[in-house]
Coordinates of N, CA and C and ligand atoms in Angstrom, one line a residue:
M1 N -16.3 12.2 -27.6 CA -15.0 12.5 -27.0 C -13.9 11.7 -27.8
T2 N -12.9 12.4 -28.2 CA -11.8 11.7 -28.9 C -10.9 11.0 -27.9
L3 N -10.4 9.9 -28.2 CA -9.6 9.1 -27.3 C -8.2 9.7 -27.2
R4 N -7.7 10.2 -28.3 CA -6.3 10.7 -28.3 C -6.2 12.2 -28.0
N5 N -5.1 12.7 -27.5 CA -4.9 14.1 -27.2 C -4.9 14.9 -28.5
S6 N -5.4 16.1 -28.5 CA -5.2 17.0 -29.6 C -4.1 18.0 -29.3
D7 N -3.8 18.9 -30.1 CA -2.7 19.9 -29.8 C -3.1 20.7 -28.6
H8 N -4.4 20.9 -28.4 CA -4.8 21.8 -27.3 C -5.6 21.2 -26.2
S9 N -6.0 19.9 -26.3 CA -6.8 19.3 -25.3 C -6.4 17.9 -25.0
W10 N -6.8 17.4 -23.8 CA -6.5 16.0 -23.4 C -7.5 15.1 -24.0
G11 N -7.1 13.9 -24.5 CA -8.1 13.0 -25.0 C -8.7 12.1 -23.9
G12 N -9.6 11.3 -24.3 CA -10.4 10.4 -23.3 C -9.5 9.5 -22.5
I13 N -8.5 8.9 -23.1 CA -7.7 7.9 -22.4 C -6.9 8.6 -21.3
A14 N -6.2 9.7 -21.7 CA -5.5 10.5 -20.7 C -6.4 11.0 -19.5
K15 N -7.6 11.4 -19.9 CA -8.5 11.9 -18.8 C -8.9 10.8 -17.9
V16 N -9.3 9.7 -18.5 CA -9.8 8.6 -17.6 C -8.7 8.2 -16.7
L17 N -7.5 8.0 -17.2 CA -6.4 7.6 -16.4 C -6.0 8.6 -15.3
H18 N -6.1 9.9 -15.7 CA -5.8 10.9 -14.7 C -6.8 10.9 -13.5
W19 N -8.1 10.9 -13.8 CA -9.1 11.0 -12.8 C -9.3 9.6 -12.0
L20 N -9.1 8.5 -12.7 CA -9.2 7.2 -12.0 C -8.0 7.1 -11.0
I21 N -6.8 7.4 -11.4 CA -5.7 7.3 -10.5 C -5.8 8.3 -9.4
A22 N -6.2 9.5 -9.7 CA -6.4 10.6 -8.7 C -7.4 10.1 -7.6
A23 N -8.5 9.6 -8.0 CA -9.5 9.1 -7.1 C -9.0 7.9 -6.2
M24 N -8.3 7.0 -6.9 CA -7.8 5.8 -6.2 C -6.7 6.3 -5.2
I25 N -5.8 7.2 -5.6 CA -4.8 7.7 -4.6 C -5.4 8.3 -3.4
L26 N -6.4 9.2 -3.6 CA -7.1 9.8 -2.5 C -7.7 8.8 -1.6
G27 N -8.4 7.8 -2.2 CA -9.0 6.7 -1.4 C -7.9 5.9 -0.6
M28 N -6.7 5.8 -1.2 CA -5.7 5.0 -0.6 C -5.1 5.8 0.6
F29 N -5.1 7.1 0.6 CA -4.7 7.9 1.7 C -5.6 7.6 2.9
V30 N -6.9 7.5 2.7 CA -7.8 7.3 3.8 C -7.7 5.8 4.2
L31 N -7.6 4.9 3.3 CA -7.5 3.5 3.6 C -6.2 3.2 4.4
G32 N -5.1 3.8 3.9 CA -3.8 3.6 4.6 C -3.9 4.1 6.1
W33 N -4.4 5.2 6.3 CA -4.5 5.8 7.7 C -5.4 4.9 8.5
I34 N -6.6 4.5 8.0 CA -7.5 3.7 8.8 C -6.8 2.4 9.1
A35 N -6.2 1.8 8.1 CA -5.6 0.4 8.3 C -4.5 0.5 9.4
V36 N -3.6 1.6 9.3 CA -2.5 1.7 10.2 C -3.0 1.9 11.7
N37 N -4.1 2.7 11.8 CA -4.6 3.0 13.2 C -5.6 2.0 13.7
Y38 N -6.0 1.0 12.9 CA -7.1 0.1 13.4 C -6.5 -0.9 14.4
P39 N -7.2 -1.2 15.4 CA -6.7 -2.2 16.4 C -6.5 -3.6 15.7
M40 N -5.5 -4.3 16.2 CA -5.2 -5.6 15.5 C -6.4 -6.5 15.6
S41 N -6.9 -7.0 14.4 CA -8.1 -7.8 14.3 C -8.1 -8.3 12.8
P42 N -9.0 -9.3 12.6 CA -9.2 -9.7 11.2 C -9.5 -8.6 10.2
T43 N -10.3 -7.6 10.7 CA -10.7 -6.4 9.9 C -9.4 -5.6 9.5
K44 N -8.5 -5.5 10.4 CA -7.3 -4.7 10.1 C -6.5 -5.4 8.9
I45 N -6.4 -6.8 9.0 CA -5.7 -7.5 8.0 C -6.5 -7.3 6.7
K46 N -7.8 -7.4 6.7 CA -8.6 -7.2 5.5 C -8.4 -5.8 4.9
L47 N -8.3 -4.8 5.8 CA -8.1 -3.4 5.3 C -6.8 -3.3 4.6
F48 N -5.7 -4.0 5.1 CA -4.4 -4.0 4.5 C -4.4 -4.7 3.2
T49 N -5.2 -5.8 3.2 CA -5.2 -6.6 1.9 C -5.8 -5.8 0.8
W50 N -6.9 -5.0 1.1 CA -7.4 -4.1 0.1 C -6.4 -3.0 -0.3
H51 N -5.8 -2.4 0.8 CA -4.8 -1.4 0.6 C -3.7 -1.8 -0.4
K52 N -3.2 -3.0 -0.2 CA -2.1 -3.5 -1.0 C -2.5 -3.8 -2.4
S53 N -3.7 -4.5 -2.6 CA -4.2 -4.8 -3.9 C -4.5 -3.5 -4.7
F54 N -5.2 -2.6 -4.1 CA -5.5 -1.3 -4.8 C -4.2 -0.6 -5.1
G55 N -3.2 -0.6 -4.2 CA -1.9 0.0 -4.4 C -1.2 -0.5 -5.6
I56 N -1.2 -1.9 -5.7 CA -0.5 -2.5 -6.9 C -1.3 -2.2 -8.2
T57 N -2.6 -2.0 -8.1 CA -3.4 -1.7 -9.2 C -3.0 -0.2 -9.7
I58 N -2.8 0.7 -8.7 CA -2.4 2.0 -9.0 C -1.0 2.0 -9.8
L59 N -0.1 1.1 -9.3 CA 1.2 1.0 -9.9 C 1.0 0.6 -11.4
M60 N 0.2 -0.4 -11.6 CA 0.0 -0.9 -13.0 C -0.7 0.2 -13.9
L61 N -1.6 0.9 -13.3 CA -2.3 2.0 -14.1 C -1.3 3.2 -14.3
A62 N -0.4 3.5 -13.4 CA 0.5 4.5 -13.5 C 1.5 4.2 -14.7
L63 N 1.9 2.9 -14.7 CA 2.9 2.5 -15.7 C 2.2 2.5 -17.1
L64 N 0.9 2.1 -17.1 CA 0.1 2.2 -18.4 C 0.0 3.7 -18.8
R65 N -0.2 4.5 -17.8 CA -0.4 6.0 -18.2 C 0.9 6.6 -18.7
M66 N 2.0 6.2 -18.2 CA 3.3 6.7 -18.7 C 3.6 6.2 -20.1
A67 N 3.2 4.9 -20.3 CA 3.4 4.3 -21.6 C 2.5 5.1 -22.7
W68 N 1.3 5.3 -22.2 CA 0.3 6.0 -23.1 C 0.8 7.4 -23.4
R69 N 1.4 8.1 -22.4 CA 1.9 9.5 -22.6 C 3.0 9.5 -23.6
F70 N 3.8 8.4 -23.6 CA 4.9 8.3 -24.6 C 4.3 8.1 -26.0
L71 N 3.2 7.4 -26.1 CA 2.6 7.1 -27.4 C 1.8 8.3 -27.9
D72 N 1.2 9.0 -27.0 CA 0.2 10.1 -27.3 C 0.7 11.4 -26.7
P73 N 1.5 12.2 -27.4 CA 2.1 13.4 -26.7 C 1.1 14.3 -26.1
P74 N 1.4 14.9 -25.0 CA 0.4 15.8 -24.3 C 0.2 17.1 -25.1
P75 N -1.0 17.8 -24.9 CA -1.2 19.1 -25.5 C -0.2 20.1 -25.1
A76 N -0.1 21.2 -26.0 CA 0.9 22.2 -25.7 C 0.5 23.0 -24.4
S77 N 1.5 23.5 -23.7 CA 1.2 24.4 -22.5 C 0.8 25.7 -23.1
S78 N 0.1 26.5 -22.2 CA -0.4 27.8 -22.6 C 0.8 28.7 -23.2
A79 N 0.5 29.2 -24.4 CA 1.5 30.0 -25.1 C 2.0 31.2 -24.4
H80 N 1.1 31.7 -23.5 CA 1.4 33.0 -22.7 C 2.2 32.7 -21.4
A81 N 2.3 31.4 -21.1 CA 2.9 31.1 -19.7 C 4.4 31.5 -19.8
P82 N 4.9 32.2 -18.7 CA 6.3 32.4 -18.7 C 7.1 31.1 -18.5
V83 N 8.4 31.2 -18.8 CA 9.3 30.0 -18.8 C 9.3 29.3 -17.4
W84 N 9.4 30.2 -16.3 CA 9.4 29.6 -15.0 C 8.2 28.8 -14.7
E85 N 7.0 29.3 -15.2 CA 5.8 28.6 -14.9 C 5.7 27.2 -15.6
R86 N 6.2 27.2 -16.9 CA 6.2 25.9 -17.6 C 7.2 25.0 -17.0
Q87 N 8.3 25.5 -16.5 CA 9.3 24.6 -15.9 C 8.8 24.0 -14.6
L88 N 8.1 24.9 -13.8 CA 7.5 24.4 -12.5 C 6.4 23.4 -12.8
A89 N 5.6 23.6 -13.9 CA 4.6 22.6 -14.2 C 5.2 21.3 -14.6
R90 N 6.3 21.4 -15.5 CA 6.9 20.2 -16.0 C 7.6 19.4 -14.8
T91 N 8.3 20.1 -13.9 CA 8.9 19.5 -12.8 C 7.9 18.8 -11.8
S92 N 6.9 19.6 -11.5 CA 5.9 19.0 -10.6 C 5.2 17.8 -11.2
H93 N 4.9 17.9 -12.5 CA 4.2 16.7 -13.1 C 5.2 15.5 -13.1
A94 N 6.5 15.7 -13.3 CA 7.4 14.6 -13.3 C 7.5 14.0 -11.9
L95 N 7.5 14.9 -10.9 CA 7.5 14.4 -9.5 C 6.3 13.7 -9.1
L96 N 5.1 14.1 -9.7 CA 3.9 13.4 -9.4 C 4.0 12.0 -10.0
Y97 N 4.5 11.9 -11.2 CA 4.7 10.5 -11.9 C 5.6 9.7 -11.0
L98 N 6.7 10.3 -10.5 CA 7.7 9.6 -9.7 C 7.0 9.0 -8.4
A99 N 6.2 9.9 -7.8 CA 5.5 9.5 -6.6 C 4.5 8.4 -6.8
M100 N 3.8 8.5 -8.0 CA 2.8 7.4 -8.3 C 3.4 6.0 -8.4
I101 N 4.8 6.0 -8.8 CA 5.5 4.7 -8.9 C 6.1 4.4 -7.5
A102 N 6.8 5.4 -6.9 CA 7.6 5.2 -5.7 C 6.7 4.8 -4.5
M103 N 5.5 5.4 -4.5 CA 4.6 5.1 -3.3 C 4.2 3.6 -3.3
P104 N 3.7 3.0 -4.4 CA 3.4 1.6 -4.3 C 4.6 0.7 -4.2
V105 N 5.7 1.1 -4.9 CA 6.9 0.2 -4.8 C 7.4 0.2 -3.4
S106 N 7.4 1.3 -2.7 CA 7.9 1.3 -1.3 C 7.0 0.5 -0.4
G107 N 5.7 0.5 -0.7 CA 4.7 -0.4 0.0 C 5.0 -1.9 -0.3
W108 N 5.4 -2.2 -1.5 CA 5.7 -3.5 -1.9 C 7.0 -4.0 -1.2
I109 N 8.0 -3.0 -1.1 CA 9.2 -3.3 -0.4 C 8.9 -3.6 1.1
I110 N 8.0 -2.8 1.8 CA 7.7 -3.1 3.2 C 7.2 -4.5 3.3
N111 N 6.2 -4.8 2.4 CA 5.6 -6.1 2.4 C 6.5 -7.3 2.2
S112 N 7.5 -7.1 1.3 CA 8.4 -8.2 1.0 C 9.4 -8.3 2.2
A113 N 9.9 -7.2 2.6 CA 10.9 -7.2 3.7 C 10.3 -7.8 5.0
A114 N 9.0 -7.6 5.2 CA 8.3 -8.1 6.4 C 7.9 -9.6 6.2
N115 N 8.2 -10.1 5.0 CA 7.9 -11.5 4.6 C 6.4 -11.8 4.7
F116 N 5.6 -10.9 4.3 CA 4.1 -11.1 4.2 C 3.9 -11.6 2.8
P117 N 3.0 -12.6 2.6 CA 2.6 -13.0 1.2 C 1.8 -11.9 0.6
L118 N 2.0 -11.6 -0.7 CA 1.2 -10.6 -1.4 C 0.4 -11.2 -2.5
K119 N -1.0 -11.1 -2.3 CA -1.9 -11.7 -3.3 C -2.8 -10.6 -3.9
L120 N -2.8 -10.4 -5.2 CA -3.6 -9.4 -5.8 C -5.0 -9.8 -5.8
F121 N -5.8 -9.1 -4.9 CA -7.3 -9.4 -4.7 C -7.5 -10.9 -4.4
G122 N -6.6 -11.5 -3.7 CA -6.7 -12.9 -3.3 C -6.6 -13.8 -4.4
L123 N -6.1 -13.4 -5.6 CA -6.1 -14.2 -6.8 C -4.7 -14.6 -7.3
I124 N -3.9 -13.5 -7.5 CA -2.6 -13.7 -8.1 C -1.5 -13.5 -7.1
R125 N -0.7 -14.5 -6.9 CA 0.4 -14.3 -5.9 C 1.5 -13.5 -6.6
L126 N 2.0 -12.4 -5.9 CA 3.0 -11.6 -6.5 C 4.3 -11.9 -5.8
P127 N 5.5 -11.9 -6.5 CA 6.8 -12.2 -5.9 C 7.2 -11.2 -4.9
D128 N 8.2 -11.6 -4.1 CA 8.8 -10.6 -3.2 C 9.9 -9.9 -4.0
I129 N 10.0 -8.6 -3.8 CA 11.0 -7.8 -4.6 C 12.3 -7.6 -3.8
V130 N 12.3 -7.8 -2.5 CA 13.5 -7.8 -1.7 C 13.5 -8.9 -0.7
P131 N 14.6 -9.4 -0.2 CA 14.6 -10.5 0.8 C 14.0 -10.0 2.2
A132 N 13.6 -10.9 3.0 CA 13.1 -10.5 4.3 C 14.2 -9.9 5.1
D133 N 13.9 -8.7 5.7 CA 14.9 -7.9 6.4 C 14.2 -6.9 7.3
K134 N 14.3 -7.0 8.6 CA 13.6 -6.1 9.5 C 14.0 -4.7 9.4
T135 N 15.4 -4.4 9.2 CA 15.9 -3.1 9.1 C 15.3 -2.4 7.9
L136 N 15.4 -3.2 6.8 CA 14.9 -2.7 5.5 C 13.4 -2.4 5.6
Q137 N 12.7 -3.2 6.3 CA 11.2 -3.0 6.5 C 11.0 -1.6 7.2
T138 N 11.7 -1.4 8.2 CA 11.6 -0.1 9.0 C 11.9 1.1 8.1
Q139 N 13.0 0.9 7.3 CA 13.4 2.0 6.4 C 12.3 2.3 5.3
A140 N 11.8 1.2 4.8 CA 10.7 1.3 3.7 C 9.5 1.9 4.3
E141 N 9.2 1.6 5.6 CA 8.0 2.2 6.2 C 8.2 3.7 6.3
F142 N 9.4 4.1 6.7 CA 9.7 5.6 6.8 C 9.6 6.2 5.4
V143 N 10.1 5.6 4.4 CA 10.0 6.1 3.0 C 8.5 6.2 2.6
H144 N 7.7 5.2 2.9 CA 6.3 5.2 2.5 C 5.6 6.3 3.1
L145 N 5.9 6.5 4.4 CA 5.2 7.6 5.1 C 5.7 9.0 4.6
S146 N 7.0 9.1 4.4 CA 7.6 10.4 3.9 C 7.0 10.7 2.5
L147 N 6.9 9.7 1.7 CA 6.3 9.9 0.3 C 4.9 10.4 0.4
F148 N 4.2 9.9 1.4 CA 2.8 10.3 1.6 C 2.8 11.8 1.8
W149 N 3.6 12.3 2.7 CA 3.6 13.8 2.9 C 4.1 14.6 1.7
I150 N 5.1 14.0 1.0 CA 5.6 14.7 -0.2 C 4.5 14.8 -1.2
L151 N 3.7 13.7 -1.4 CA 2.6 13.7 -2.3 C 1.5 14.7 -1.9
V152 N 1.3 14.8 -0.6 CA 0.3 15.7 -0.1 C 0.7 17.2 -0.5
A153 N 2.0 17.5 -0.3 CA 2.5 18.8 -0.6 C 2.4 19.1 -2.2
L154 N 2.8 18.0 -3.0 CA 2.7 18.2 -4.4 C 1.3 18.4 -4.9
L155 N 0.4 17.7 -4.2 CA -1.0 17.8 -4.6 C -1.6 19.2 -4.2
I156 N -1.2 19.8 -3.1 CA -1.6 21.1 -2.7 C -1.2 22.1 -3.8
L157 N 0.1 21.9 -4.3 CA 0.6 22.8 -5.3 C -0.1 22.6 -6.6
H158 N -0.4 21.3 -7.0 CA -1.1 20.9 -8.2 C -2.5 21.4 -8.3
V159 N -3.3 21.2 -7.2 CA -4.7 21.6 -7.2 C -4.7 23.1 -7.2
G160 N -3.8 23.7 -6.4 CA -3.7 25.2 -6.3 C -3.4 25.8 -7.7
A161 N -2.5 25.2 -8.4 CA -2.2 25.7 -9.8 C -3.4 25.6 -10.7
A162 N -4.1 24.4 -10.6 CA -5.3 24.2 -11.5 C -6.3 25.3 -11.2
L163 N -6.6 25.6 -9.9 CA -7.6 26.6 -9.6 C -7.1 28.0 -9.9
W164 N -5.8 28.2 -9.8 CA -5.2 29.5 -10.2 C -5.4 29.8 -11.7
H165 N -5.2 28.7 -12.5 CA -5.4 28.9 -13.9 C -6.9 29.2 -14.2
H166 N -7.7 28.5 -13.5 CA -9.2 28.7 -13.8 C -9.7 30.0 -13.3
I167 N -9.3 30.4 -12.1 CA -10.0 31.5 -11.4 C -9.2 32.8 -11.8
V168 N -7.9 32.8 -11.7 CA -7.1 34.0 -11.9 C -6.8 34.2 -13.3
R169 N -6.2 33.2 -14.0 CA -5.7 33.4 -15.4 C -6.9 33.3 -16.3
R170 N -7.9 32.6 -15.9 CA -9.1 32.3 -16.7 C -8.8 31.7 -18.1
D171 N -7.8 30.7 -18.1 CA -7.5 30.0 -19.3 C -8.2 28.6 -19.2
D172 N -8.1 27.7 -20.1 CA -8.8 26.4 -19.9 C -7.9 25.2 -19.6
I173 N -6.8 25.5 -18.9 CA -5.9 24.4 -18.4 C -6.7 23.4 -17.6
L174 N -7.6 23.9 -16.7 CA -8.4 23.0 -15.9 C -9.5 22.3 -16.7
T175 N -10.3 23.2 -17.5 CA -11.4 22.6 -18.2 C -11.0 21.6 -19.2
R176 N -9.8 21.7 -19.8 CA -9.4 20.8 -20.8 C -9.0 19.4 -20.3
M177 N -8.9 19.3 -18.9 CA -8.7 18.0 -18.3 C -10.0 17.4 -17.8
L178 N -11.1 18.2 -17.8 CA -12.4 17.7 -17.3 C -13.1 16.9 -18.3
P179 N -14.0 16.0 -17.9 CA -14.7 15.1 -18.9 C -15.6 16.0 -19.8
G180 N -15.6 15.6 -21.1 CA -16.5 16.2 -22.1 C -16.0 17.5 -22.7
T181 N -14.8 17.9 -22.5 CA -14.3 19.1 -23.1 C -13.2 18.7 -24.1
T182 N -13.5 18.9 -25.4 CA -12.5 18.6 -26.4 C -12.1 19.8 -27.3
R183 N -12.7 20.9 -26.9 CA -12.4 22.1 -27.7 C -10.9 22.5 -27.6
G184 N -10.5 23.4 -28.6 CA -9.1 23.9 -28.5 C -9.0 24.9 -27.3
A185 N -7.8 25.1 -26.9 CA -7.6 26.0 -25.7 C -7.9 27.4 -26.1
K186 N -8.6 28.1 -25.2 CA -8.7 29.6 -25.3 C -7.4 30.2 -24.9
E187 N -7.1 31.4 -25.3 CA -5.9 32.1 -24.9 C -6.2 32.6 -23.5
P188 N -5.2 32.7 -22.6 CA -5.5 33.3 -21.3 C -5.8 34.7 -21.3
V189 N -6.6 35.2 -20.4 CA -7.0 36.6 -20.3 C -5.8 37.3 -19.5
E190 N -5.2 38.3 -20.1 CA -4.0 38.9 -19.4 C -4.5 39.9 -18.4
Ligands
HEM1 C1 -3.7 12.1 -6.7 C2 -4.2 13.1 -7.4 C3 -3.6 13.6 -8.7 C4 -2.4 13.2 -9.4 C5 -1.4 12.1 -9.0 C6 -2.3 14.0 -10.5 C7 -1.3 14.0 -11.5 C8 -1.2 14.7 -12.6 C9 -0.1 14.7 -13.6 C10 1.1 13.8 -13.5 C11 -0.4 15.5 -14.6 C12 0.4 15.8 -15.8 C13 -0.1 15.0 -17.0 C14 0.9 14.9 -18.0 O1 1.6 15.9 -18.3 O2 1.0 13.7 -18.6 C15 -1.7 16.1 -14.3 C16 -2.4 17.1 -15.0 C17 -3.4 17.8 -14.6 N1 -4.1 17.7 -13.4 FE1 -3.7 16.3 -12.0 N2 -3.4 14.9 -10.6 C18 -4.2 14.7 -9.4 C19 -5.3 15.3 -9.1 C20 -5.8 16.4 -9.7 C21 -6.9 17.3 -9.2 C22 -7.7 17.0 -7.9 C23 -7.1 18.3 -10.1 C24 -8.0 19.4 -10.1 C25 -8.4 20.2 -9.2 C26 -6.1 18.1 -11.2 C27 -6.0 18.9 -12.3 C28 -5.1 18.6 -13.3 C29 -5.1 19.4 -14.6 C30 -6.0 20.5 -14.9 C31 -4.1 18.9 -15.4 C32 -3.7 19.3 -16.8 C33 -2.6 20.3 -16.8 C34 -2.2 20.7 -18.2 O3 -3.1 20.6 -19.0 O4 -1.1 21.2 -18.4 N3 -5.3 17.0 -10.9 N4 -2.2 15.6 -13.0
HEM2 C1 -0.3 4.7 -4.5 C2 -0.3 3.7 -3.6 C3 -0.3 3.9 -2.1 C4 -0.6 4.9 -1.3 C5 -1.1 6.3 -1.7 C6 -0.4 4.4 0.1 C7 -0.7 5.2 1.2 C8 -0.5 4.8 2.5 C9 -0.7 5.5 3.7 C10 -1.3 7.0 3.7 C11 -0.4 4.8 4.7 C12 -0.5 5.2 6.2 C13 0.7 6.0 6.6 C14 1.9 5.2 6.8 O1 2.1 4.7 7.9 O2 2.8 5.1 5.9 C15 0.1 3.5 4.3 C16 0.6 2.5 5.0 C17 1.0 1.3 4.6 N1 1.0 0.9 3.2 FE1 0.5 2.0 1.7 N2 0.0 3.1 0.0 C18 0.1 2.7 -1.3 C19 0.5 1.5 -1.8 C20 0.9 0.4 -1.0 C21 1.2 -0.9 -1.5 C22 1.2 -1.3 -2.9 C23 1.5 -1.7 -0.4 C24 2.0 -3.1 -0.3 C25 2.0 -4.0 -1.3 C26 1.4 -0.8 0.8 C27 1.6 -1.2 2.1 C28 1.4 -0.4 3.2 C29 1.8 -0.9 4.5 C30 2.3 -2.3 4.9 C31 1.5 0.2 5.4 C32 1.7 0.3 6.9 C33 3.1 0.9 7.2 C34 3.4 1.0 8.6 O3 2.9 0.2 9.4 O4 4.2 1.9 8.9 N3 0.9 0.4 0.4 N4 0.0 3.5 2.9

């Protein structure tokens, strides 16, 4: 498997970052809901500690992924795709990147505004990014929750599009993102 993208396929680094971040975000949805609904106890605090540390890790991986995308340009989109489809793909991908950053940053704002200490996996103390402020905390909680639903909607569109490419258009947009595929893209079947 080549590490860099080719003209037609994703390289190993982009694939690992895509699937690692995807798995972590889905895990965070579950962890977030369990932590919020858990009765107040040391376990609840522990669940939030994990939620916050994994969330900051996602933020770092997302920044790394964006830097890598800049260094290693993505493969071309399907030559047969109409302009609206390419624009929808580009816009939804940009919104996914934005959500990958905004989701953990809004969590970090909740934490700082609530004046909770933030320690990455109990090891590295991270600074507060806003001053303690109850109103700001409530607003950031609202943003964090809204972003969750926005991300769910974007993911329904994203996964739906990937399956549509695979099942209806029968091109290799999905397979070129899967592990172990480095071939050039097939042309879609019209
Ligand atoms: C939280 C979960 C996910 C996030 C945040 C996410 C995000 C993204 C982003 C931002 C891109 C664009 C990459 C770029 O242009 O640099 C992308 C590409 C892609 N994603 Fe996801 N993704 C997720 C889950 C999934 C899942 C579950 C599938 C499959 C069912 C999938 C299939 C794909 C495919 C096939 C591409 C490549 C599209 C192309 O080659 O043009 N993704 N993803
Ligand atoms: C991609 C990263 C993240 C995802 C997908 C995520 C997801 C979620 C979800 C689904 C919830 C439950 C729904 C809600 O009440 O908002 C939640 C709650 C929460 N998250 Fe995150 N989160 C992420 C990152 C973070 C980070 C980095 C922090 C803090 C440093 C954080 C702090 C919190 C807090 C304090 C709550 C409880 C909010 C409340 O009581 O209303 N999250 N998160």
